[in-house]
PDB file of C-alpha atoms in Angstrom:
ATOM      1  CA  SER A 244       0.212  -0.307 -34.143  1.00 88.00           C
ATOM      2  CA  SER A 245       0.807   2.898 -35.563  1.00 94.00           C
ATOM      3  CA  VAL A 246       2.142   1.497 -38.583  1.00 93.00           C
ATOM      4  CA  SER A 247      -0.307   0.777 -41.284  1.00 96.00           C
ATOM      5  CA  PHE A 248      -0.514  -2.494 -43.360  1.00 97.00           C
ATOM      6  CA  GLU A 249      -0.001   0.302 -46.634  1.00 97.00           C
ATOM      7  CA  GLN A 250       3.056   1.352 -44.765  1.00 96.00           C
ATOM      8  CA  LEU A 251       4.152  -1.820 -43.987  1.00 95.00           C
ATOM      9  CA  LYS A 252       3.439  -3.467 -47.662  1.00 94.00           C
ATOM     10  CA  GLY A 253       5.120  -0.721 -49.267  1.00 95.00           C
ATOM     11  CA  LEU A 254       8.519  -1.264 -47.165  1.00 95.00           C
ATOM     12  CA  PHE A 255       8.165  -5.029 -47.901  1.00 94.00           C
ATOM     13  CA  GLY A 256       7.518  -3.783 -51.921  1.00 90.00           C
ATOM     14  CA  GLN A 257      10.830  -1.177 -51.884  1.00 90.00           C
ATOM     15  CA  ARG A 258      13.231  -3.994 -50.501  1.00 93.00           C
ATOM     16  CA  ARG A 259      14.744  -5.274 -53.347  1.00 91.00           C
ATOM     17  CA  SER A 260      17.477  -8.269 -53.856  1.00 92.00           C
ATOM     18  CA  VAL A 261      20.171  -5.837 -54.922  1.00 93.00           C
ATOM     19  CA  ARG A 262      23.803  -6.887 -56.618  1.00 93.00           C
ATOM     20  CA  TRP A 263      25.203  -4.436 -58.133  1.00 94.00           C
ATOM     21  CA  PHE A 264      26.716  -1.873 -55.333  1.00 96.00           C
ATOM     22  CA  LYS A 265      28.888   1.765 -55.100  1.00 96.00           C
ATOM     23  CA  LYS A 266      31.793   1.450 -54.270  1.00 94.00           C
ATOM     24  CA  LYS A 267      31.179   3.035 -50.795  1.00 95.00           C
ATOM     25  CA  ASP A 268      32.061   1.950 -47.300  1.00 95.00           C
ATOM     26  CA  VAL A 269      28.782   0.892 -44.950  1.00 97.00           C
ATOM     27  CA  PRO A 270      29.514   2.825 -42.215  1.00 98.00           C
ATOM     28  CA  ILE A 271      29.121  -0.025 -39.097  1.00 98.00           C
ATOM     29  CA  ASP A 272      26.858   2.053 -36.466  1.00 98.00           C
ATOM     30  CA  LEU A 273      24.349   1.388 -39.740  1.00 98.00           C
ATOM     31  CA  ILE A 274      24.430  -2.277 -38.772  1.00 98.00           C
ATOM     32  CA  ASN A 275      24.228  -1.555 -35.734  1.00 98.00           C
ATOM     33  CA  GLN A 276      20.862  -0.455 -35.927  1.00 98.00           C
ATOM     34  CA  ALA A 277      19.975  -2.929 -37.777  1.00 98.00           C
ATOM     35  CA  VAL A 278      20.863  -5.585 -35.194  1.00 98.00           C
ATOM     36  CA  GLU A 279      19.080  -3.584 -32.591  1.00 98.00           C
ATOM     37  CA  ILE A 280      15.601  -4.179 -35.183  1.00 97.00           C
ATOM     38  CA  ALA A 281      16.467  -7.987 -36.337  1.00 98.00           C
ATOM     39  CA  LYS A 282      17.229  -8.890 -32.265  1.00 97.00           C
ATOM     40  CA  GLN A 283      13.563  -8.302 -31.670  1.00 97.00           C
ATOM     41  CA  ALA A 284      12.254 -11.137 -33.839  1.00 97.00           C
ATOM     42  CA  PRO A 285      10.592 -13.953 -32.626  1.00 96.00           C
ATOM     43  CA  SER A 286      13.330 -16.694 -31.325  1.00 95.00           C
ATOM     44  CA  ALA A 287      12.645 -19.860 -29.576  1.00 93.00           C
ATOM     45  CA  CYS A 288      12.678 -19.423 -25.766  1.00 92.00           C
ATOM     46  CA  ASN A 289      14.050 -15.801 -26.711  1.00 93.00           C
ATOM     47  CA  ARG A 290      17.864 -17.341 -27.032  1.00 94.00           C
ATOM     48  CA  LEU A 291      18.583 -15.471 -30.011  1.00 96.00           C
ATOM     49  CA  PRO A 292      20.715 -18.889 -31.248  1.00 96.00           C
ATOM     50  CA  TYR A 293      22.845 -16.529 -33.681  1.00 97.00           C
ATOM     51  CA  LYS A 294      24.807 -13.997 -34.526  1.00 98.00           C
ATOM     52  CA  PHE A 295      26.161 -11.606 -37.308  1.00 98.00           C
ATOM     53  CA  ILE A 296      29.521 -11.717 -38.803  1.00 98.00           C
ATOM     54  CA  VAL A 297      30.195  -8.167 -40.400  1.00 98.00           C
ATOM     55  CA  SER A 298      33.090  -8.287 -43.371  1.00 97.00           C
ATOM     56  CA  ASN A 299      33.232  -4.903 -44.041  1.00 96.00           C
ATOM     57  CA  LYS A 300      36.319  -4.561 -45.608  1.00 93.00           C
ATOM     58  CA  ALA A 301      35.844  -5.413 -49.842  1.00 91.00           C
ATOM     59  CA  ASP A 302      38.667  -7.949 -50.133  1.00 93.00           C
ATOM     60  CA  VAL A 303      37.296 -10.240 -46.873  1.00 95.00           C
ATOM     61  CA  ALA A 304      33.568  -9.247 -47.991  1.00 95.00           C
ATOM     62  CA  LYS A 305      34.769 -11.077 -51.157  1.00 93.00           C
ATOM     63  CA  LYS A 306      36.628 -13.885 -49.906  1.00 94.00           C
ATOM     64  CA  VAL A 307      33.303 -14.847 -47.644  1.00 96.00           C
ATOM     65  CA  SER A 308      30.697 -14.146 -50.227  1.00 94.00           C
ATOM     66  CA  SER A 309      32.965 -16.286 -52.496  1.00 92.00           C
ATOM     67  CA  CYS A 310      32.228 -19.415 -50.208  1.00 93.00           C
ATOM     68  CA  ALA A 311      28.494 -19.303 -51.347  1.00 92.00           C
ATOM     69  CA  MET A 312      27.878 -20.826 -54.664  1.00 87.00           C
ATOM     70  CA  GLY A 313      25.702 -18.091 -56.774  1.00 80.00           C
ATOM     71  CA  THR A 314      27.603 -14.841 -56.176  1.00 86.00           C
ATOM     72  CA  ALA A 315      29.578 -15.615 -59.597  1.00 81.00           C
ATOM     73  CA  GLY A 316      29.395 -12.259 -61.342  1.00 84.00           C
ATOM     74  CA  PHE A 317      28.916 -10.272 -58.024  1.00 88.00           C
ATOM     75  CA  SER A 318      31.169 -11.330 -55.706  1.00 89.00           C
ATOM     76  CA  ASN A 319      33.757  -8.717 -56.603  1.00 90.00           C
ATOM     77  CA  ASN A 320      30.758  -5.946 -56.242  1.00 92.00           C
ATOM     78  CA  ILE A 321      29.998  -6.446 -52.591  1.00 95.00           C
ATOM     79  CA  PRO A 322      31.132  -3.950 -50.341  1.00 96.00           C
ATOM     80  CA  CYS A 323      29.876  -5.792 -47.279  1.00 97.00           C
ATOM     81  CA  VAL A 324      28.720  -8.879 -46.171  1.00 97.00           C
ATOM     82  CA  ILE A 325      27.001 -10.618 -42.956  1.00 98.00           C
ATOM     83  CA  THR A 326      27.232 -14.095 -42.691  1.00 98.00           C
ATOM     84  CA  VAL A 327      24.507 -14.645 -40.557  1.00 98.00           C
ATOM     85  CA  VAL A 328      25.384 -18.157 -37.871  1.00 98.00           C
ATOM     86  CA  GLY A 329      23.201 -19.975 -36.289  1.00 96.00           C
ATOM     87  CA  ASP A 330      24.646 -21.946 -32.501  1.00 96.00           C
ATOM     88  CA  LEU A 331      23.472 -25.420 -31.997  1.00 94.00           C
ATOM     89  CA  SER A 332      24.846 -25.270 -28.432  1.00 94.00           C
ATOM     90  CA  ALA A 333      21.271 -23.124 -27.799  1.00 94.00           C
ATOM     91  CA  TYR A 334      19.684 -26.233 -28.365  1.00 89.00           C
ATOM     92  CA  PRO A 335      20.946 -29.431 -26.867  1.00 85.00           C
ATOM     93  CA  ALA A 336      17.795 -31.506 -27.847  1.00 89.00           C
ATOM     94  CA  GLU A 337      18.006 -33.357 -31.007  1.00 89.00           C
ATOM     95  CA  ARG A 338      14.558 -32.582 -31.807  1.00 91.00           C
ATOM     96  CA  ASP A 339      15.359 -28.602 -32.304  1.00 90.00           C
ATOM     97  CA  ARG A 340      18.419 -28.858 -34.171  1.00 85.00           C
ATOM     98  CA  HIS A 341      16.561 -26.665 -36.913  1.00 92.00           C
ATOM     99  CA  VAL A 342      15.634 -24.239 -34.582  1.00 95.00           C
ATOM    100  CA  ILE A 343      18.972 -22.315 -35.163  1.00 95.00           C
ATOM    101  CA  TYR A 344      17.728 -22.031 -38.698  1.00 95.00           C
ATOM    102  CA  ILE A 345      14.475 -20.652 -38.091  1.00 96.00           C
ATOM    103  CA  ASP A 346      15.425 -18.061 -35.516  1.00 97.00           C
ATOM    104  CA  ALA A 347      18.172 -16.749 -37.589  1.00 97.00           C
ATOM    105  CA  SER A 348      16.406 -16.753 -40.834  1.00 97.00           C
ATOM    106  CA  LEU A 349      13.317 -14.066 -38.968  1.00 98.00           C
ATOM    107  CA  ALA A 350      16.042 -11.878 -37.626  1.00 98.00           C
ATOM    108  CA  ALA A 351      17.554 -11.979 -41.209  1.00 98.00           C
ATOM    109  CA  MET A 352      14.767 -10.807 -42.219  1.00 98.00           C
ATOM    110  CA  GLN A 353      14.012  -8.303 -40.116  1.00 98.00           C
ATOM    111  CA  LEU A 354      17.614  -7.321 -40.775  1.00 98.00           C
ATOM    112  CA  MET A 355      17.188  -6.929 -44.352  1.00 98.00           C
ATOM    113  CA  LEU A 356      14.530  -4.541 -43.975  1.00 98.00           C
ATOM    114  CA  ALA A 357      16.048  -2.631 -41.455  1.00 98.00           C
ATOM    115  CA  LEU A 358      18.611  -1.779 -43.851  1.00 98.00           C
ATOM    116  CA  GLU A 359      16.691  -0.635 -45.977  1.00 97.00           C
ATOM    117  CA  THR A 360      15.171   1.780 -44.133  1.00 97.00           C
ATOM    118  CA  LEU A 361      18.966   3.127 -43.148  1.00 98.00           C
ATOM    119  CA  GLY A 362      19.340   3.657 -46.930  1.00 97.00           C
ATOM    120  CA  LEU A 363      21.506   0.257 -47.144  1.00 98.00           C
ATOM    121  CA  SER A 364      20.547  -2.279 -50.028  1.00 97.00           C
ATOM    122  CA  SER A 365      21.009  -6.134 -49.461  1.00 97.00           C
ATOM    123  CA  CYS A 366      20.559  -9.228 -50.942  1.00 95.00           C
ATOM    124  CA  PRO A 367      20.144 -12.776 -49.017  1.00 96.00           C
ATOM    125  CA  ILE A 368      22.625 -15.401 -50.520  1.00 94.00           C
ATOM    126  CA  ASN A 369      21.673 -19.059 -50.071  1.00 89.00           C
ATOM    127  CA  TRP A 370      23.959 -20.703 -48.237  1.00 90.00           C
ATOM    128  CA  PRO A 371      24.458 -24.457 -49.842  1.00 89.00           C
ATOM    129  CA  ASP A 372      25.500 -26.847 -47.160  1.00 84.00           C
ATOM    130  CA  ILE A 373      27.856 -28.304 -48.737  1.00 92.00           C
ATOM    131  CA  GLU A 374      31.041 -29.944 -45.897  1.00 92.00           C
ATOM    132  CA  SER A 375      33.999 -28.573 -48.440  1.00 93.00           C
ATOM    133  CA  ARG A 376      32.372 -25.126 -48.128  1.00 94.00           C
ATOM    134  CA  GLU A 377      31.520 -25.712 -44.899  1.00 93.00           C
ATOM    135  CA  LYS A 378      34.698 -26.072 -43.806  1.00 95.00           C
ATOM    136  CA  ASN A 379      36.069 -23.533 -46.259  1.00 95.00           C
ATOM    137  CA  ILE A 380      34.262 -20.289 -44.108  1.00 96.00           C
ATOM    138  CA  SER A 381      34.383 -21.984 -40.709  1.00 96.00           C
ATOM    139  CA  ASN A 382      38.419 -21.487 -41.618  1.00 96.00           C
ATOM    140  CA  LEU A 383      37.941 -18.119 -43.041  1.00 97.00           C
ATOM    141  CA  LEU A 384      35.160 -16.810 -40.007  1.00 97.00           C
ATOM    142  CA  ASP A 385      37.398 -18.352 -37.426  1.00 97.00           C
ATOM    143  CA  LEU A 386      33.307 -20.633 -36.325  1.00 97.00           C
ATOM    144  CA  SER A 387      33.516 -23.461 -33.393  1.00 97.00           C
ATOM    145  CA  TYR A 388      31.810 -26.842 -34.229  1.00 94.00           C
ATOM    146  CA  VAL A 389      28.854 -25.899 -32.722  1.00 94.00           C
ATOM    147  CA  GLU A 390      28.392 -23.128 -34.971  1.00 96.00           C
ATOM    148  CA  ARG A 391      26.959 -23.116 -38.287  1.00 95.00           C
ATOM    149  CA  PRO A 392      26.634 -20.692 -41.628  1.00 96.00           C
ATOM    150  CA  VAL A 393      22.555 -20.173 -42.323  1.00 96.00           C
ATOM    151  CA  MET A 394      23.253 -17.705 -45.313  1.00 96.00           C
ATOM    152  CA  LEU A 395      24.999 -14.242 -46.099  1.00 97.00           C
ATOM    153  CA  ILE A 396      23.786 -11.453 -46.459  1.00 98.00           C
ATOM    154  CA  ALA A 397      25.185  -8.717 -49.130  1.00 97.00           C
ATOM    155  CA  VAL A 398      24.950  -5.445 -48.083  1.00 98.00           C
ATOM    156  CA  GLY A 399      25.749  -1.814 -49.770  1.00 97.00           C
ATOM    157  CA  TYR A 400      24.102   1.471 -51.217  1.00 98.00           C
ATOM    158  CA  ALA A 401      22.874   0.128 -54.745  1.00 96.00           C
ATOM    159  CA  ASP A 402      24.305   1.830 -58.027  1.00 94.00           C
ATOM    160  CA  PRO A 403      21.525   3.608 -59.315  1.00 91.00           C
ATOM    161  CA  GLU A 404      22.555   2.243 -62.538  1.00 91.00           C
ATOM    162  CA  GLY A 405      22.477  -1.384 -61.790  1.00 87.00           C
ATOM    163  CA  MET A 406      19.786  -3.698 -62.473  1.00 81.00           C
ATOM    164  CA  ILE A 407      17.566  -5.803 -60.030  1.00 77.00           C
ATOM    165  CA  PRO A 408      16.417  -9.165 -61.857  1.00 74.00           C
ATOM    166  CA  PHE A 409      12.380  -9.082 -61.890  1.00 77.00           C
ATOM    167  CA  SER A 410      10.579 -12.491 -60.968  1.00 80.00           C
ATOM    168  CA  LEU A 411       6.407 -12.040 -60.644  1.00 86.00           C
ATOM    169  CA  LYS A 412       5.146 -13.549 -57.477  1.00 90.00           C
ATOM    170  CA  LYS A 413       2.920 -16.638 -57.371  1.00 94.00           C
ATOM    171  CA  LYS A 414      -0.543 -15.868 -56.719  1.00 95.00           C
ATOM    172  CA  ASN A 415      -2.188 -16.454 -53.179  1.00 96.00           C
ATOM    173  CA  GLU A 416      -3.966 -19.020 -54.890  1.00 95.00           C
ATOM    174  CA  LEU A 417      -0.690 -21.364 -55.361  1.00 95.00           C
ATOM    175  CA  LEU A 418       0.260 -20.583 -51.942  1.00 95.00           C
ATOM    176  CA  ILE A 419      -2.803 -20.422 -49.225  1.00 96.00           C
ATOM    177  CA  LYS A 420      -3.929 -24.161 -49.056  1.00 94.00           C
ATOM    178  CA  GLU A 421      -7.262 -24.035 -46.206  1.00 94.00           C
ATOM    179  CA  VAL A 422      -8.354 -27.814 -44.526  1.00 95.00           C
TER     180      VAL A 422
END
């Protein structure tokens, strides 16, 4: 690889979950560039059973991000939100019903890293998987019955005055188990 471990480590260390953004539009061409990278993520049978629904107007981004729990206090500050949506019709067998979540999450991480290289910050927003919230966002985004929200991603230009919470990462000894 022409990318060194240290370069990759630097990019991963640079990306932070930003919740405070400048009041500045996010160009769709930058999102398109990031999606070019995101779709290179591993995907079972290369089906890419997901799509990215971009809400690039602040008022719509607020409505969409408010569907998730955990955005209280900063949903009105999000200039753009991307809803990562999995498509269950890509895998009709019951044994594969979780593949959309795996594939979409792999692509979402690559999307966030690509956005970072383009000068955009991001914050993944957990999707609560609560029936009333599913109905709300499905109606708002006109999702079909086989489409499921996987997560939301707030996107924008980081406000340099905004605070970024720090949480210490677990030690490898707590994350690795050899058998």
